[in-house]
Amino acid sequence: QIALGYSDGDIGTDSIDPFTSKLGGQPQWLDETSSIPGQSLAVCGQCNSTMVLLAQTYAPLDNSPYDRVLYIWACNRRKCTGKPGAASVVRAHLLNMDYAKQLVKRNQKPASKKPALLFGSRQLGSAGGSSKLPDFGSVWQTGADLASDAQEGSSLFAGPLFGKQPEPKAQQETALAVEALSTDLGCVSILDDPPRIEWDSGMESAPAQYLAFETEKIAIDTHIREKYKAQIEEALEMVAEGTKGKGSSRSGQADSSNDDGMDWSEERYERATLPQGADAAFTRFTEIVGQNPEQVMRYQFGGIPLLYTRQDEVARMLSSDASSGSACSNDDDDDDDDSAYLGKYSTAKLAACPHCGGRRVFECQLMPALLSTLSLPVHRDPSAATSKPASQLVGQELMRALDLGLEFGTLLVFVCENDCHGGNVGTAHLGSSTDSAKAHSKAAYYQELVLVQLETN
């Protein structure tokens, strides 16, 4: 299922819980002591101006022991939009010890036959669900990096607590020794741990607003038309052919007419087609978004993005067809049907996660309504300065004098499919005790991938 994000009112002060989803404002980091990304992460690679935070979303995964947040920035200058370095996204982790314990116990039990919740037991958008918030007054100061290196690529800490079979005695002794080492490292100050450098509080930003989520609801007629379009058309064609065939001879000549004497022999079902040059993907985009026009975000971890167009380079990158963009052309097949789209969609061409080597998967996308929802600062091209009154501006002069702020069709976010923690996946790297798990208690931040489809005319 897909969750839709909407603005849910202004935030009086931007100093809010980092696990509260919001639009705009300044980034709220996961704790008050761990190292944070350098501010250069939010500097546009095209114009060197500071980018604006578009969204900060609490997005925990049901099988992850970490509280998890996404930060999304973009340059607020139209000339930079869609170019390399003009948008940025960060995936952040902070160990939730209480939930980690629950997760380990759950992994020991047989798979439940109960239907899964929409977002599992951890709800998207707010940490007010079943997962307990971490205590910022007792965030562990431990040797996370050295302990992680000691455990990386090893099953020494995968003891009976994690459901593994007993290991030979020699391995058990080694495991105890390494676990004792990790406990000792919890008291060691890591000298090469980068210092925390706070960001400039005066960075350009939009007034913060709460971000709330609800399940996407599509009118049944639109849903059926989109998902079963090919099957419906095929059935209608069969009905039309069957009507033609009544009373016809073996040679195929029909002798059919209705009671009014009108000849139906030449009539058949005609499939509705888009005008030449029309973008079927954009038509589908507008139909789907039109059902819930105020949506500012679409969220579905591991799902399929709703492309603004299939006729640009981003669409080609997300196509499994390595030839000359056949998945992006407006041919006369059911290219805008879900089944055809699923068959051609792939993230194989995207760069893999640099930490674990896992492929990137879609997680969420920002929608055009965000641009009218956020009060973004206005930017104009300095070269547009002119002494002419506005009433005399025409053509390119007029266009240059208009607002040249951020504008996009959709902004797509792709993340590590394993939601890895510095290359570690699952819970085995946490070890078999609370002390060993504390070695991973510091907040961690990982840069992910963002692609932008531009607004077209």
Tab-separated table of N, CA, C and O in Angstrom, residues 349-408:
chain	number	residue	atom	x	y	z
A	349	LYS	N	20.298	-0.001	-12.843
A	349	LYS	CA	21.255	0.958	-13.384
A	349	LYS	C	21.707	1.988	-12.354
A	349	LYS	O	22.637	2.756	-12.620
A	350	LEU	N	21.058	2.033	-11.199
A	350	LEU	CA	21.433	2.995	-10.174
A	350	LEU	C	22.657	2.490	-9.408
A	350	LEU	O	22.861	1.288	-9.259
A	351	ALA	N	23.447	3.418	-8.904
A	351	ALA	CA	24.634	3.046	-8.138
A	351	ALA	C	24.237	2.262	-6.897
A	351	ALA	O	23.263	2.595	-6.220
A	352	ALA	N	24.990	1.198	-6.610
A	352	ALA	CA	24.707	0.370	-5.442
A	352	ALA	C	25.115	1.098	-4.163
A	352	ALA	O	25.860	2.092	-4.188
A	353	CYS	N	24.632	0.615	-3.031
A	353	CYS	CA	25.004	1.181	-1.737
A	353	CYS	C	26.513	1.035	-1.550
A	353	CYS	O	27.052	-0.070	-1.678
A	354	PRO	N	27.218	2.098	-1.245
A	354	PRO	CA	28.679	2.005	-1.097
A	354	PRO	C	29.112	1.284	0.177
A	354	PRO	O	30.279	0.957	0.334
A	355	HIS	N	28.195	1.011	1.088
A	355	HIS	CA	28.537	0.384	2.360
A	355	HIS	C	28.368	-1.132	2.337
A	355	HIS	O	29.224	-1.869	2.824
A	356	CYS	N	27.245	-1.608	1.789
A	356	CYS	CA	26.996	-3.057	1.793
A	356	CYS	C	26.914	-3.643	0.393
A	356	CYS	O	26.847	-4.868	0.244
A	357	GLY	N	26.899	-2.802	-0.642
A	357	GLY	CA	26.810	-3.289	-2.015
A	357	GLY	C	25.405	-3.635	-2.451
A	357	GLY	O	25.202	-4.099	-3.573
A	358	GLY	N	24.432	-3.416	-1.583
A	358	GLY	CA	23.040	-3.708	-1.940
A	358	GLY	C	22.513	-2.748	-2.986
A	358	GLY	O	23.016	-1.627	-3.135
A	359	ARG	N	21.507	-3.182	-3.703
A	359	ARG	CA	20.926	-2.300	-4.720
A	359	ARG	C	20.101	-1.206	-4.061
A	359	ARG	O	19.695	-1.310	-2.903
A	360	ARG	N	19.861	-0.148	-4.811
A	360	ARG	CA	19.017	0.943	-4.339
A	360	ARG	C	17.564	0.636	-4.691
A	360	ARG	O	17.282	0.100	-5.776
A	361	VAL	N	16.656	0.952	-3.778
A	361	VAL	CA	15.231	0.764	-4.020
A	361	VAL	C	14.504	2.077	-3.764
A	361	VAL	O	14.977	2.940	-3.022
A	362	PHE	N	13.350	2.204	-4.381
A	362	PHE	CA	12.532	3.408	-4.199
A	362	PHE	C	11.979	3.439	-2.780
A	362	PHE	O	11.593	2.419	-2.225
A	363	GLU	N	11.954	4.644	-2.193
A	363	GLU	CA	11.314	4.791	-0.884
A	363	GLU	C	10.207	5.833	-0.884
A	363	GLU	O	9.127	5.588	-0.362
A	364	CYS	N	10.467	6.996	-1.462
A	364	CYS	CA	9.422	8.023	-1.455
A	364	CYS	C	9.681	9.023	-2.572
A	364	CYS	O	10.741	9.017	-3.203
A	365	GLN	N	8.693	9.883	-2.814
A	365	GLN	CA	8.853	10.943	-3.803
A	365	GLN	C	8.095	12.169	-3.344
A	365	GLN	O	7.036	12.073	-2.697
A	366	LEU	N	8.666	13.344	-3.638
A	366	LEU	CA	8.008	14.608	-3.356
A	366	LEU	C	7.204	15.033	-4.573
A	366	LEU	O	7.631	14.843	-5.705
A	367	MET	N	6.046	15.634	-4.310
A	367	MET	CA	5.090	15.952	-5.361
A	367	MET	C	5.003	17.461	-5.601
A	367	MET	O	5.366	18.265	-4.732
A	368	PRO	N	4.500	17.872	-6.767
A	368	PRO	CA	4.465	19.307	-7.107
A	368	PRO	C	3.709	20.168	-6.107
A	368	PRO	O	4.035	21.347	-5.940
A	369	ALA	N	2.710	19.604	-5.409
A	369	ALA	CA	1.944	20.400	-4.441
A	369	ALA	C	2.824	20.941	-3.322
A	369	ALA	O	2.467	21.926	-2.665
A	370	LEU	N	3.975	20.318	-3.117
A	370	LEU	CA	4.891	20.796	-2.082
A	370	LEU	C	5.330	22.226	-2.355
A	370	LEU	O	5.514	23.026	-1.430
A	371	LEU	N	5.488	22.560	-3.631
A	371	LEU	CA	6.013	23.875	-4.003
A	371	LEU	C	5.043	24.992	-3.645
A	371	LEU	O	5.463	26.107	-3.335
A	372	SER	N	3.757	24.706	-3.691
A	372	SER	CA	2.766	25.716	-3.305
A	372	SER	C	2.464	25.646	-1.812
A	372	SER	O	1.952	26.608	-1.236
A	373	THR	N	2.785	24.512	-1.178
A	373	THR	CA	2.541	24.365	0.256
A	373	THR	C	3.611	25.064	1.071
A	373	THR	O	3.324	25.751	2.054
A	374	LEU	N	4.875	24.897	0.666
A	374	LEU	CA	5.979	25.551	1.371
A	374	LEU	C	6.140	26.990	0.886
A	374	LEU	O	6.052	27.260	-0.310
A	375	SER	N	6.397	27.879	1.818
A	375	SER	CA	6.657	29.280	1.446
A	375	SER	C	8.151	29.432	1.203
A	375	SER	O	8.905	29.927	2.055
A	376	LEU	N	8.592	28.992	0.035
A	376	LEU	CA	10.010	29.053	-0.299
A	376	LEU	C	10.409	30.478	-0.657
A	376	LEU	O	9.635	31.214	-1.273
A	377	PRO	N	11.619	30.875	-0.288
A	377	PRO	CA	12.107	32.210	-0.665
A	377	PRO	C	12.106	32.380	-2.183
A	377	PRO	O	12.337	31.435	-2.934
A	378	VAL	N	11.848	33.604	-2.623
A	378	VAL	CA	11.794	33.904	-4.056
A	378	VAL	C	13.187	34.246	-4.554
A	378	VAL	O	13.934	34.970	-3.899
A	379	HIS	N	13.539	33.719	-5.733
A	379	HIS	CA	14.839	34.026	-6.337
A	379	HIS	C	14.621	34.507	-7.761
A	379	HIS	O	13.774	33.992	-8.486
A	380	ARG	N	15.408	35.495	-8.134
A	380	ARG	CA	15.369	35.995	-9.499
A	380	ARG	C	16.782	36.033	-10.048
A	380	ARG	O	17.747	36.218	-9.300
A	381	ASP	N	16.884	35.863	-11.335
A	381	ASP	CA	18.198	35.879	-11.992
A	381	ASP	C	18.748	37.313	-11.975
A	381	ASP	O	18.099	38.232	-12.472
A	382	PRO	N	19.930	37.531	-11.374
A	382	PRO	CA	20.498	38.891	-11.347
A	382	PRO	C	20.646	39.499	-12.742
A	382	PRO	O	20.561	40.715	-12.905
A	383	SER	N	20.844	38.662	-13.746
A	383	SER	CA	21.005	39.190	-15.103
A	383	SER	C	19.699	39.731	-15.655
A	383	SER	O	19.675	40.348	-16.711
A	384	ALA	N	18.585	39.499	-14.899
A	384	ALA	CA	17.297	39.973	-15.392
A	384	ALA	C	17.037	41.432	-15.035
A	384	ALA	O	16.009	41.984	-15.387
A	385	ALA	N	17.978	42.038	-14.299
A	385	ALA	CA	17.790	43.430	-13.887
A	385	ALA	C	17.612	44.322	-15.113
A	385	ALA	O	18.386	44.262	-16.065
A	386	THR	N	16.592	45.135	-15.064
A	386	THR	CA	16.294	46.020	-16.189
A	386	THR	C	15.604	47.266	-15.680
A	386	THR	O	14.942	47.241	-14.636
A	387	SER	N	15.774	48.341	-16.412
A	387	SER	CA	15.136	49.602	-16.026
A	387	SER	C	13.734	49.718	-16.606
A	387	SER	O	13.010	50.652	-16.279
A	388	LYS	N	13.342	48.774	-17.439
A	388	LYS	CA	12.015	48.837	-18.041
A	388	LYS	C	10.937	48.544	-17.017
A	388	LYS	O	11.127	47.694	-16.139
A	389	PRO	N	9.785	49.213	-17.114
A	389	PRO	CA	8.660	48.862	-16.238
A	389	PRO	C	8.130	47.474	-16.610
A	389	PRO	O	8.291	47.016	-17.749
A	390	ALA	N	7.498	46.813	-15.643
A	390	ALA	CA	7.015	45.444	-15.850
A	390	ALA	C	6.068	45.350	-17.035
A	390	ALA	O	6.043	44.345	-17.740
A	391	SER	N	5.291	46.407	-17.285
A	391	SER	CA	4.305	46.366	-18.371
A	391	SER	C	4.961	46.308	-19.742
A	391	SER	O	4.316	45.950	-20.733
A	392	GLN	N	6.269	46.655	-19.829
A	392	GLN	CA	6.953	46.666	-21.115
A	392	GLN	C	7.807	45.422	-21.351
A	392	GLN	O	8.427	45.277	-22.401
A	393	LEU	N	7.842	44.524	-20.364
A	393	LEU	CA	8.650	43.317	-20.504
A	393	LEU	C	7.895	42.280	-21.329
A	393	LEU	O	6.725	41.987	-21.070
A	394	VAL	N	8.570	41.723	-22.328
A	394	VAL	CA	7.966	40.685	-23.158
A	394	VAL	C	9.000	39.598	-23.448
A	394	VAL	O	10.206	39.788	-23.258
A	395	GLY	N	8.536	38.462	-23.907
A	395	GLY	CA	9.410	37.391	-24.357
A	395	GLY	C	10.398	36.945	-23.296
A	395	GLY	O	10.064	36.760	-22.125
A	396	GLN	N	11.675	36.774	-23.711
A	396	GLN	CA	12.700	36.270	-22.809
A	396	GLN	C	12.969	37.227	-21.649
A	396	GLN	O	13.280	36.812	-20.540
A	397	GLU	N	12.828	38.524	-21.891
A	397	GLU	CA	13.018	39.495	-20.808
A	397	GLU	C	11.998	39.251	-19.705
A	397	GLU	O	12.326	39.290	-18.525
A	398	LEU	N	10.770	39.006	-20.083
A	398	LEU	CA	9.716	38.755	-19.108
A	398	LEU	C	9.980	37.459	-18.355
A	398	LEU	O	9.846	37.405	-17.130
A	399	MET	N	10.369	36.427	-19.078
A	399	MET	CA	10.618	35.138	-18.440
A	399	MET	C	11.755	35.238	-17.429
A	399	MET	O	11.704	34.661	-16.348
A	400	ARG	N	12.813	35.984	-17.770
A	400	ARG	CA	13.951	36.116	-16.858
A	400	ARG	C	13.592	36.914	-15.620
A	400	ARG	O	14.179	36.736	-14.550
A	401	ALA	N	12.616	37.815	-15.750
A	401	ALA	CA	12.220	38.656	-14.623
A	401	ALA	C	11.281	37.943	-13.664
A	401	ALA	O	11.040	38.402	-12.553
A	402	LEU	N	10.724	36.809	-14.094
A	402	LEU	CA	9.798	36.067	-13.245
A	402	LEU	C	10.550	35.307	-12.167
A	402	LEU	O	11.768	35.151	-12.220
A	403	ASP	N	9.801	34.816	-11.202
A	403	ASP	CA	10.383	34.024	-10.126
A	403	ASP	C	11.093	32.802	-10.702
A	403	ASP	O	10.527	32.061	-11.499
A	404	LEU	N	12.338	32.597	-10.312
A	404	LEU	CA	13.121	31.484	-10.818
A	404	LEU	C	13.469	30.514	-9.700
A	404	LEU	O	14.570	29.988	-9.629
A	405	GLY	N	12.534	30.302	-8.768
A	405	GLY	CA	12.751	29.393	-7.660
A	405	GLY	C	12.591	27.943	-8.067
A	405	GLY	O	12.414	27.601	-9.237
A	406	LEU	N	12.667	27.070	-7.071
A	406	LEU	CA	12.593	25.629	-7.288
A	406	LEU	C	11.314	25.229	-8.012
A	406	LEU	O	10.229	25.727	-7.721
A	407	GLU	N	11.474	24.322	-8.968
A	407	GLU	CA	10.318	23.805	-9.709
A	407	GLU	C	10.668	22.409	-10.208
A	407	GLU	O	11.749	22.177	-10.739
A	408	PHE	N	9.758	21.451	-10.000
A	408	PHE	CA	10.003	20.089	-10.472
A	408	PHE	C	8.680	19.384	-10.727
A	408	PHE	O	7.613	19.821	-10.270
